[in-house]
Coordinates of C-alpha atoms and ligand atoms in Angstrom, one line a residue:
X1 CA 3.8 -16.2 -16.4
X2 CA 4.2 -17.2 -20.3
X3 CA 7.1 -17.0 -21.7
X4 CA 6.5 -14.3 -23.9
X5 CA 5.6 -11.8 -21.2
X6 CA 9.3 -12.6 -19.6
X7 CA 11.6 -11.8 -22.8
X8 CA 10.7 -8.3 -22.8
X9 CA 14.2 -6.2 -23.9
X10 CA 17.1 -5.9 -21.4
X11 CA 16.4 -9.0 -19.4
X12 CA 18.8 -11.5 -21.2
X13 CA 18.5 -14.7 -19.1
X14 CA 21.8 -15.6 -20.0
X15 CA 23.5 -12.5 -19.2
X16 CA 21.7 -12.0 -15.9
X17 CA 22.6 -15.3 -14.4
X18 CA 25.8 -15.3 -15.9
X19 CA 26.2 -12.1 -13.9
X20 CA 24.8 -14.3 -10.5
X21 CA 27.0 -16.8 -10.6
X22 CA 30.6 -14.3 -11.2
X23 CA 29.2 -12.3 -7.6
X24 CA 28.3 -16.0 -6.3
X25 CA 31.9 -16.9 -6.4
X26 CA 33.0 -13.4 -4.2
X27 CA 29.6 -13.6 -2.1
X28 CA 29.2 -17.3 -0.7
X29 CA 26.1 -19.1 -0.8
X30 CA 23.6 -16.8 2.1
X31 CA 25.1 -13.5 0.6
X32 CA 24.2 -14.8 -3.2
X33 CA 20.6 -15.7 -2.1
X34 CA 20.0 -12.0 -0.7
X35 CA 21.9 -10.7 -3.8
X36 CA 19.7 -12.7 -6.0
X37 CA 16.7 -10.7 -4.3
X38 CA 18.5 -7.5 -4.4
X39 CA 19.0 -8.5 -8.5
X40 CA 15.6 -9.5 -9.7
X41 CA 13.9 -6.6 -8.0
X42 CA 16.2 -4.3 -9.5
X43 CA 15.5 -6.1 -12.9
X44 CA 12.1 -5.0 -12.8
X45 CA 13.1 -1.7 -11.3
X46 CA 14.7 -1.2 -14.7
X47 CA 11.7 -2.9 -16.8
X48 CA 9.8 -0.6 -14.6
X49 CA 11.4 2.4 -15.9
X50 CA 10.0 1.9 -19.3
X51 CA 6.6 1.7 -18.2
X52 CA 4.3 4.1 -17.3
X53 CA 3.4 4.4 -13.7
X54 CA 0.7 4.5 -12.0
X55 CA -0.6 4.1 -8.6
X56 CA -3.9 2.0 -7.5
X57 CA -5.4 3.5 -3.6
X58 CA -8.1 0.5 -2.3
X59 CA -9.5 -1.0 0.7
X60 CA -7.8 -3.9 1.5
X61 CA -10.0 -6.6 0.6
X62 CA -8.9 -10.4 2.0
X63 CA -9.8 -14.0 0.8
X64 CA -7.5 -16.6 -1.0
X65 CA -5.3 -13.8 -2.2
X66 CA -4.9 -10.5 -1.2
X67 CA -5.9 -7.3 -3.4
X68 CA -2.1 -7.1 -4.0
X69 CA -1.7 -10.3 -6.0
X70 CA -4.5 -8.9 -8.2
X71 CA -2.3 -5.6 -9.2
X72 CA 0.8 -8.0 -9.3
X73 CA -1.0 -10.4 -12.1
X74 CA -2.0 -7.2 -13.8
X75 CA 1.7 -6.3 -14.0
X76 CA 3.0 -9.0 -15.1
X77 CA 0.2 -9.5 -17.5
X78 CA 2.2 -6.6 -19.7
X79 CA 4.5 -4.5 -19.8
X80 CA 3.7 -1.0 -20.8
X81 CA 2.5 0.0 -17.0
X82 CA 3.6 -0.8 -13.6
X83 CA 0.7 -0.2 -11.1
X84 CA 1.6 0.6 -7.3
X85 CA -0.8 -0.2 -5.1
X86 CA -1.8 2.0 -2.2
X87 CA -3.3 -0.2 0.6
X88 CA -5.6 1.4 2.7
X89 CA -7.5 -0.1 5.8
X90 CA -10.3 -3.2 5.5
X91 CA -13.8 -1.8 3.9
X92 CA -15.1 -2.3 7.5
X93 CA -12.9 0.9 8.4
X94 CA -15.3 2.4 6.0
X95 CA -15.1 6.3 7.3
X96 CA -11.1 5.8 7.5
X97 CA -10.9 4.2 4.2
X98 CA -12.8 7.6 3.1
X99 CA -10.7 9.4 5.1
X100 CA -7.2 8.4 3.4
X101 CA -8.6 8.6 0.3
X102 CA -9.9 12.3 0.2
X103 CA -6.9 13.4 1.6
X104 CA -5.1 12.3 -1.3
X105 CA -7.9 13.3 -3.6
X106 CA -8.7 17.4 -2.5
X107 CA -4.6 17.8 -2.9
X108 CA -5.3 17.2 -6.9
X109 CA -2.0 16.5 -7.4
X110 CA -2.9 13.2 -9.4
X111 CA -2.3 10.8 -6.6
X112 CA -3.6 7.9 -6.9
X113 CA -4.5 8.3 -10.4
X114 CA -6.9 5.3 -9.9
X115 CA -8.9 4.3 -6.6
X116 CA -12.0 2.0 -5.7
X117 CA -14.9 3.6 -4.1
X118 CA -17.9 2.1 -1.8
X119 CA -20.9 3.5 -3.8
X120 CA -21.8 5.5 -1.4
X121 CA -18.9 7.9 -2.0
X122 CA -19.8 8.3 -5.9
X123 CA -22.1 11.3 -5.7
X124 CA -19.5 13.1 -3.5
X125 CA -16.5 12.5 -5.2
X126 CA -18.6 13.3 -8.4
X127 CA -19.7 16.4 -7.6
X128 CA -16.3 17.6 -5.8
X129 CA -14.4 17.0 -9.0
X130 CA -12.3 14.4 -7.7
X131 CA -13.7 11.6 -10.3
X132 CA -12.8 11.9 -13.9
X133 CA -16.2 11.0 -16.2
X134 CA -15.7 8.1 -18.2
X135 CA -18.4 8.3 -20.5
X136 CA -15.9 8.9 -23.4
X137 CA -13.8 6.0 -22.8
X138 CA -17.1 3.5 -21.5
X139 CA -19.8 4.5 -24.4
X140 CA -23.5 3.6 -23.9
X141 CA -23.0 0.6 -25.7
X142 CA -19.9 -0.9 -24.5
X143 CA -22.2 -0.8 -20.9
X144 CA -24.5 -3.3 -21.5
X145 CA -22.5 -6.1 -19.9
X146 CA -23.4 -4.7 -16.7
X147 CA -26.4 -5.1 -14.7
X148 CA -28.4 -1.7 -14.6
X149 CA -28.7 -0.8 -11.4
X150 CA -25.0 -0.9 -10.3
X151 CA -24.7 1.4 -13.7
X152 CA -27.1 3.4 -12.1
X153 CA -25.1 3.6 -8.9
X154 CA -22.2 4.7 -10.4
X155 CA -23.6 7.6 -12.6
X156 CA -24.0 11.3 -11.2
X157 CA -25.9 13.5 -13.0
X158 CA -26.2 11.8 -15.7
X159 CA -22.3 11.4 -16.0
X160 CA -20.3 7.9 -15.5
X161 CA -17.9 8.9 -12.8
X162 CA -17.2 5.2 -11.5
X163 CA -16.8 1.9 -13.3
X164 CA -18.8 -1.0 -11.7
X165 CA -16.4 -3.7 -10.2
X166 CA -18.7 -5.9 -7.5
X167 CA -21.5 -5.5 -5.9
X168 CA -22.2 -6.7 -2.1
X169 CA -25.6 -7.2 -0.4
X170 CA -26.5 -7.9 3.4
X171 CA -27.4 -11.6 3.6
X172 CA -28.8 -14.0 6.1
X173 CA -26.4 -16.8 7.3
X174 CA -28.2 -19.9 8.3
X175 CA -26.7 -23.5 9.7
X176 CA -28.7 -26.0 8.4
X177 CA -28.2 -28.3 11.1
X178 CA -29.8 -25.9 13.5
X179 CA -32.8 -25.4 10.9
X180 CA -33.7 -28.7 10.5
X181 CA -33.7 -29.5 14.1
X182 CA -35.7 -26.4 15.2
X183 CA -38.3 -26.8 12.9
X184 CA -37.2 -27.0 9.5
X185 CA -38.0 -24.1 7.8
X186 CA -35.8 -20.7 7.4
X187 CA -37.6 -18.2 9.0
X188 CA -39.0 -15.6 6.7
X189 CA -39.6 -13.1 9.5
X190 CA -37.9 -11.7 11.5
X191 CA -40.0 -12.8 14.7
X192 CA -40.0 -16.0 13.5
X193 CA -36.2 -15.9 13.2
X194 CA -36.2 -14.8 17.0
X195 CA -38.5 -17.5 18.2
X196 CA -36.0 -20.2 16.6
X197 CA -33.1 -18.6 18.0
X198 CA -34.3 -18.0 21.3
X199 CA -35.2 -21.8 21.0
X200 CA -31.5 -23.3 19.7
X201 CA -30.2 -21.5 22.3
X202 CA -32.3 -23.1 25.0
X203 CA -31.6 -26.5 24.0
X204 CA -28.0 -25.4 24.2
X205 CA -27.4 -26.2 20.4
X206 CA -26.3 -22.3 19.7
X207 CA -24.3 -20.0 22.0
X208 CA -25.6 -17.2 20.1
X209 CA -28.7 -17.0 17.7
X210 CA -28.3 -14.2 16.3
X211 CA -25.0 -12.4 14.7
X212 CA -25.5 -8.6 14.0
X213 CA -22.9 -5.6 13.6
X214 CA -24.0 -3.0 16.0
X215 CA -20.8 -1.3 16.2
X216 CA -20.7 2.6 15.4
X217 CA -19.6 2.6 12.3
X218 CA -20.7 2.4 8.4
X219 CA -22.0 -1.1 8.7
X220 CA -24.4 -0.4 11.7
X221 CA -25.8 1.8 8.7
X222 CA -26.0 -1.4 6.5
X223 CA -27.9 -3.1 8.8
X224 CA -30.0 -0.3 10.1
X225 CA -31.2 0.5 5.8
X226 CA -32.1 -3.5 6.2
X227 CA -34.3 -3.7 9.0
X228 CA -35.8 -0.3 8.5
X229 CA -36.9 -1.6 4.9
X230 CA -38.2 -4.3 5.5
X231 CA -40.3 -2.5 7.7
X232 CA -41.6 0.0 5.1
X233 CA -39.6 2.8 6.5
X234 CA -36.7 4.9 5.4
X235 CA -34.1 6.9 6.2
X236 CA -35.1 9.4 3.5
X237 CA -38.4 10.7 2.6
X238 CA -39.0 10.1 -1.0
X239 CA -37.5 13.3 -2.3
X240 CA -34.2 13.0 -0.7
X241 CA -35.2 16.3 1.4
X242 CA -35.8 15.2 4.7
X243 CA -35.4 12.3 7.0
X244 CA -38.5 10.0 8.1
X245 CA -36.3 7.8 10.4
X246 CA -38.1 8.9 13.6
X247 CA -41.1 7.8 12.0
X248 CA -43.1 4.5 13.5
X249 CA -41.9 1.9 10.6
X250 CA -38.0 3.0 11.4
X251 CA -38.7 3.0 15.3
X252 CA -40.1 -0.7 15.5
X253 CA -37.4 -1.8 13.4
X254 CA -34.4 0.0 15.7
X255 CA -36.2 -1.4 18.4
X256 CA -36.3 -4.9 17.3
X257 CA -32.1 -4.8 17.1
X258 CA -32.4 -3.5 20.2
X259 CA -34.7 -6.0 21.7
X260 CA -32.2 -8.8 20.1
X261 CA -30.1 -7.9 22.9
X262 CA -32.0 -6.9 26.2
X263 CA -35.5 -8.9 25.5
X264 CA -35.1 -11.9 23.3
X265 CA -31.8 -12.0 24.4
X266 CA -30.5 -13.7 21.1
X267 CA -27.6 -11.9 20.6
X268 CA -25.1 -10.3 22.9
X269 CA -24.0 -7.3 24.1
X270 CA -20.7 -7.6 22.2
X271 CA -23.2 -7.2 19.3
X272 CA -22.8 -3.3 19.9
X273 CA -18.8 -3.4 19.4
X274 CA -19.1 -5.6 16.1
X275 CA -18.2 -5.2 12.6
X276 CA -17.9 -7.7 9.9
X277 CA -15.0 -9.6 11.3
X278 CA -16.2 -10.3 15.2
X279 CA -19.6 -10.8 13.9
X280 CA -18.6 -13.7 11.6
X281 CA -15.8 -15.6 13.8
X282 CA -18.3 -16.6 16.4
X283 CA -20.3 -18.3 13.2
X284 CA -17.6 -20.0 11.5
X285 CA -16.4 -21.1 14.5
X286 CA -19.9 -23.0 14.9
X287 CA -21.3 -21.0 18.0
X288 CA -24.4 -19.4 16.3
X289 CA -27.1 -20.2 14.1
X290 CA -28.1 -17.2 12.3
X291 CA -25.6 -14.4 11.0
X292 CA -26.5 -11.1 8.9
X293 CA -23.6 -10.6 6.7
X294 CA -22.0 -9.6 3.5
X295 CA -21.1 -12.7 0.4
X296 CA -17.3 -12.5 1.2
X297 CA -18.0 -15.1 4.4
X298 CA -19.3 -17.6 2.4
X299 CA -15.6 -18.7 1.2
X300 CA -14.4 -18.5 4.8
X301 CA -17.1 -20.6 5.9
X302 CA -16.5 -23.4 3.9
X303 CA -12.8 -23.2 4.2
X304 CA -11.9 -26.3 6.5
X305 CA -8.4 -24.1 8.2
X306 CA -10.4 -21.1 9.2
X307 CA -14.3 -23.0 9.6
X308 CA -15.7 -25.5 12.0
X309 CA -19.0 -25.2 9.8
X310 CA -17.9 -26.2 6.8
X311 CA -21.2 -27.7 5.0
X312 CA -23.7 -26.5 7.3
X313 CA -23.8 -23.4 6.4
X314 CA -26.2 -21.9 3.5
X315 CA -27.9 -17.9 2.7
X316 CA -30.6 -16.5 1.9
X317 CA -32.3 -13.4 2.0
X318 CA -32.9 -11.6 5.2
X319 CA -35.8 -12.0 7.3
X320 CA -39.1 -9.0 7.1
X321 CA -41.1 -7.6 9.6
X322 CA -45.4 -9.6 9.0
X323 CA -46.2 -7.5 5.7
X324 CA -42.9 -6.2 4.9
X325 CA -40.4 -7.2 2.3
X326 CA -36.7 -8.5 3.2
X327 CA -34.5 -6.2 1.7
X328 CA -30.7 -6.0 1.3
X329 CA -28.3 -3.1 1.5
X330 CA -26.8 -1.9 -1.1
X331 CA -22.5 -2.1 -1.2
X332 CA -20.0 -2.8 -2.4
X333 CA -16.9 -0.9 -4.4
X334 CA -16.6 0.7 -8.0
X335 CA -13.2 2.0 -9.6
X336 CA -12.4 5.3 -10.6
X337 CA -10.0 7.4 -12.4
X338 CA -8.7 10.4 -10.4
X339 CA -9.6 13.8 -12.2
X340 CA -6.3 15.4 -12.0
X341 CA -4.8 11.9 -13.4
X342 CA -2.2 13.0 -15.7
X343 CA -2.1 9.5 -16.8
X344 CA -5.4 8.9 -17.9
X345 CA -4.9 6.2 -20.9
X346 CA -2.8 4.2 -18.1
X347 CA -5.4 4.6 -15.8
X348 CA -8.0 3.5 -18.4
X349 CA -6.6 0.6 -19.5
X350 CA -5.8 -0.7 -15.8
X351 CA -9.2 -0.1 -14.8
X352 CA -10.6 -2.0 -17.9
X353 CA -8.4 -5.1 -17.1
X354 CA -9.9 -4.7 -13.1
X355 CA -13.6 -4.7 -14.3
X356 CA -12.8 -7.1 -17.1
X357 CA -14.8 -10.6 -16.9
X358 CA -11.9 -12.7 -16.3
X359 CA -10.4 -10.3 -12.9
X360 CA -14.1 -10.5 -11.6
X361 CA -14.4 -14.3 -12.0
X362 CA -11.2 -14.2 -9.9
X363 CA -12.7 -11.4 -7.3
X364 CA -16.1 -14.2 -6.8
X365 CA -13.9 -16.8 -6.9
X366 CA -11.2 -16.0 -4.9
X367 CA -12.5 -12.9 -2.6
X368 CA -16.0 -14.1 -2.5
X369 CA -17.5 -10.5 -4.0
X370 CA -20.0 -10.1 -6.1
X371 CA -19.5 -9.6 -10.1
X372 CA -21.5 -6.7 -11.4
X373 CA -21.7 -8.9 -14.9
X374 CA -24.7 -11.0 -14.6
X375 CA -23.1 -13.6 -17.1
X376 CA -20.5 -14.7 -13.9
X377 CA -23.1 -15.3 -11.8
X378 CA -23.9 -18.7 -14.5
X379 CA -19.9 -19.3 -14.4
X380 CA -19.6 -23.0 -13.7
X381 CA -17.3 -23.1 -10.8
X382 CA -18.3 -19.6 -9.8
X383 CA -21.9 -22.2 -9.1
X384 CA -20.1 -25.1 -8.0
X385 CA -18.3 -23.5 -5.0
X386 CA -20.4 -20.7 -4.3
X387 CA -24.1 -22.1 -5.1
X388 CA -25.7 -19.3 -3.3
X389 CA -24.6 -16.3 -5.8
X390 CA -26.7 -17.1 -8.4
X391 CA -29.9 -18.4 -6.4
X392 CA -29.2 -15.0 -4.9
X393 CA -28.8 -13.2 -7.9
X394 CA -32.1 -10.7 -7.2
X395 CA -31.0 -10.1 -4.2
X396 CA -27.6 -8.4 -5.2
X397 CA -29.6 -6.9 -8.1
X398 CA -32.5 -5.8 -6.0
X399 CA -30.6 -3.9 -3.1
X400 CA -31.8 -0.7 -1.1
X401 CA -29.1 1.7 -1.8
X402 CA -28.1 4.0 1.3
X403 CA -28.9 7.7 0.8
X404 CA -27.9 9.2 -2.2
X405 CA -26.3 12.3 -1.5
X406 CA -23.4 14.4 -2.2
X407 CA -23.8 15.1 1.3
X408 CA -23.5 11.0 2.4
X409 CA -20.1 11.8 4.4
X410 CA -22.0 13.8 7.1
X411 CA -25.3 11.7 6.8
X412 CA -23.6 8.7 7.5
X413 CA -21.9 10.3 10.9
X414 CA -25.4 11.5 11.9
X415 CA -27.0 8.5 11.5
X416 CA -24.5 6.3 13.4
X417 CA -24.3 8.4 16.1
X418 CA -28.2 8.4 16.2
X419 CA -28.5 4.9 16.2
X420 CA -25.9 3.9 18.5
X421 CA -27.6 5.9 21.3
X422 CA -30.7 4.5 20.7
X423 CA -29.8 0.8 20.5
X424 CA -27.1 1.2 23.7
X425 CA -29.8 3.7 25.9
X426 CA -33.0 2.2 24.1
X427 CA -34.2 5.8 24.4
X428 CA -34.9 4.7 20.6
X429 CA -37.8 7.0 19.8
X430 CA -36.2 9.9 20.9
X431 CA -32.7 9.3 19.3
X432 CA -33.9 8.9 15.8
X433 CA -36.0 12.0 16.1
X434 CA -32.9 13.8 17.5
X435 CA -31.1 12.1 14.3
X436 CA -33.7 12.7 12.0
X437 CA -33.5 17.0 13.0
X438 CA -29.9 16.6 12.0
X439 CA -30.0 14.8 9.1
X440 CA -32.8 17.4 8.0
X441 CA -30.3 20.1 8.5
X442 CA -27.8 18.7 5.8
X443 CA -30.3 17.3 2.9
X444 CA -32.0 20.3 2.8
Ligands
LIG1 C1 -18.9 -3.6 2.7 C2 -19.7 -3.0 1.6 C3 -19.6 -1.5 1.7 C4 -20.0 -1.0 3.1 C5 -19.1 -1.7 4.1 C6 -19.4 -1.3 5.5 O1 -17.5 -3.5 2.3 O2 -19.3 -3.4 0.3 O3 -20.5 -0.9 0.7 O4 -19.9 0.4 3.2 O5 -19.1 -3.1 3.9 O6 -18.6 -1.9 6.4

């Protein structure tokens, strides 16, 4: 910390150790350490009562550092506002994360006054209120730093309810080692991907081939959006006012996941109780060759205490169906200022700091996520350590968003429920008619 941000008033270095070392003499040596403690959190107690407080609710997101250190550096990058961070549950716990959140949020009492949101919450927490607009303190042309389309993702009717922080995409996870040896080229489809799967495994080079998340939850969604597209299909007709996902281009592709289990037996039945986490062990502990994933493994992978791959591993984008396109779901989280905030410039001027260029260099660097300013992508150690970003660069910008809908909370239960019965039955054509009659109920 410079030494400017330390001498703000009332913290007299002098003084306060003098004041140490008097206690140290009644204390003794172990009762002086905890006193010391006990002292320097209530010196920035009392810094903190001249600042204005205000309180941060996020997933917990993990990497070098922890979310945490992120709101500490903020406060001690100044000292007009002390930020308290609410941590809620990993972004896998997607539907709890939402959970704890809108709880806070329909009690309008203020609390948290600011909050990161997966994109697909902005519609509903714009059109219930919850998210202040920020068009007044974000103008048209202080935007342009962003790329478009997360812009895009974080406007509601044509208001700027969320600020874009980073921007996550489903990948494809490859070990080059296995590549080379089977064949030498990635697979483009997603056939071919099974044949040299089915293949490293038989030469006993892979224990698994291919690493999914089947698990009913959010990400089974992520994947689902995926495969469907690359298939042609959808989960939404065109309008947004029905659901096509019992249609032939959505079956095949449900049905390929399903097959990656009980017919080319490339990936295993565990795949059905995975989320991001289980999925990704197995990989960076050098048992599989392909993974689908999100850009925050890529550090893990090539972190020699928690990888046994570390150099073998590279991404790019996900395999198609013959005469599809691969395509990427579209995640990860934006900020936003509480409506009932009554501590809006606060909350403006943390949330300015959290989307600045510098904090998202960090979030890439350290976190592995995405920046939603294309100029990072070209940072030079951003490409040194994490080559793949910026060769993947139109792949974060080119994403298939999940449904946009105020109504996403409900969609999103349908759907998982949908296609968990038909990848755990593989009664697949009749599930995702049965889901897409529901899903028709609530977009219409
Ligand atoms: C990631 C994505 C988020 C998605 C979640 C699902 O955190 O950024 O958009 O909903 O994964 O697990």
């Amino acid at each position: 910390m410079p030494d400017s941000k330390k001498a703000s008033p009332g913290s007299n270095a002098t003084g306060f150790s003098a004041m140490l070392d008097r206690r140290q003499l009644l204390l003794g040596a172990a009762g002086a350490a905890a006193l010391g403690v006990a002292s320097e959190l209530g010196m920035r107690t009392a810094r903190a009562a001249d600042r204005t407080e205000i309180s941060f609710a996020s997933a917990s997101f993990f990497g070098k550092e922890g979310l945490g250190d992120l709101v500490k550096a903020y406060n001690e990058s100044q000292d007009r506002i002390m930020v308290k961070f609410i941590e809620l549950p990993p972004p896998s716990s997607s539907t709890e994360v939402y959970q704890g959140l809108i709880q806070q949020l329909a009690r309008r009492t203020g609390t948290p006054d600011v909050f990161s949101q997966d994109v697909i919450w902005i519609a509903g927490f714009a059109a219930a209120g919850w998210a202040l607009p920020l068009d007044e303190y974000f103008p048209k042309e202080k935007r342009g730093d962003y790329f478009p389309g997360t812009l895009a993702a974080c406007t509601y009717n044509e208001k700027l309810t969320a600020l874009p922080w980073f921007v996550d995409s489903g990948m494809f996870y490859y070990r080059k080692d296995l590549v080379e040896k089977h064949g030498g080229k990635v697979p483009d489809t997603w056939e071919d991907m099974a044949t040299m799967a089915a293949a490293a495994q038989k030469a006993g080079d892979a224990k698994f081939g291919y690493l999914w998340q089947g698990k009913q939850a959010e990400v089974l969604i992520c994947d689902a959006v995926e495969v469907i597209t690359s298939n042609g299909g959808s989960i939404l007709a065109h309008d947004g006012k029905s659901s096509i996902i019992g249609e032939k281009a959505a079956v095949e592709a449900i049905q390929f996941l399903y097959d990656t289990i009980n017919k080319t037996k490339i990936s295993p039945q565990n795949a059905l109780s995975w989320d991001e986490e289980p999925s990704r062990q197995p990989f960076t502990s050098g048992e599989a060759m392909f993974m689908r994933n999100w850009s925050y493994v890529y550090p893990i992978a090539q972190d020699p205490k928690a990888s046994h791959v570390v150099d073998k591993v590279a991404v790019a984008p996900l395999p198609h169906f013959a005469g599809g396109k691969s395509a990427a779901c579209l995640g990860g989280y934006q900020l936003g200022v509480n409506a009932n905030s009554k501590k809006r410039e606060a909350a403006i001027e943390f949330l300015t700091w959290m989307s600045s260029p510098e904090t998202q260099t960090r979030l890439a660097l350290n976190f592995g996520l995405a920046p939603s300013r294309p100029a990072i992508f070209q940072d030079a150690k951003l490409k040194a350590e994490q080559p793949f970003m910026a060769s993947l660069q139109n792949v974060f910008t080119g994403a298939t968003p999940r449904p946009i809908t105020p109504q996403y909370a409900k969609v999103t239960l349908a759907l998982q429920s949908g296609i968990s019965k038909a990848l755990v039955s593989g009664n697949v054509q009749a599930e995702l008619k049965a889901a897409a009659e529901q899903i028709n109920k609530i977009v219409a």
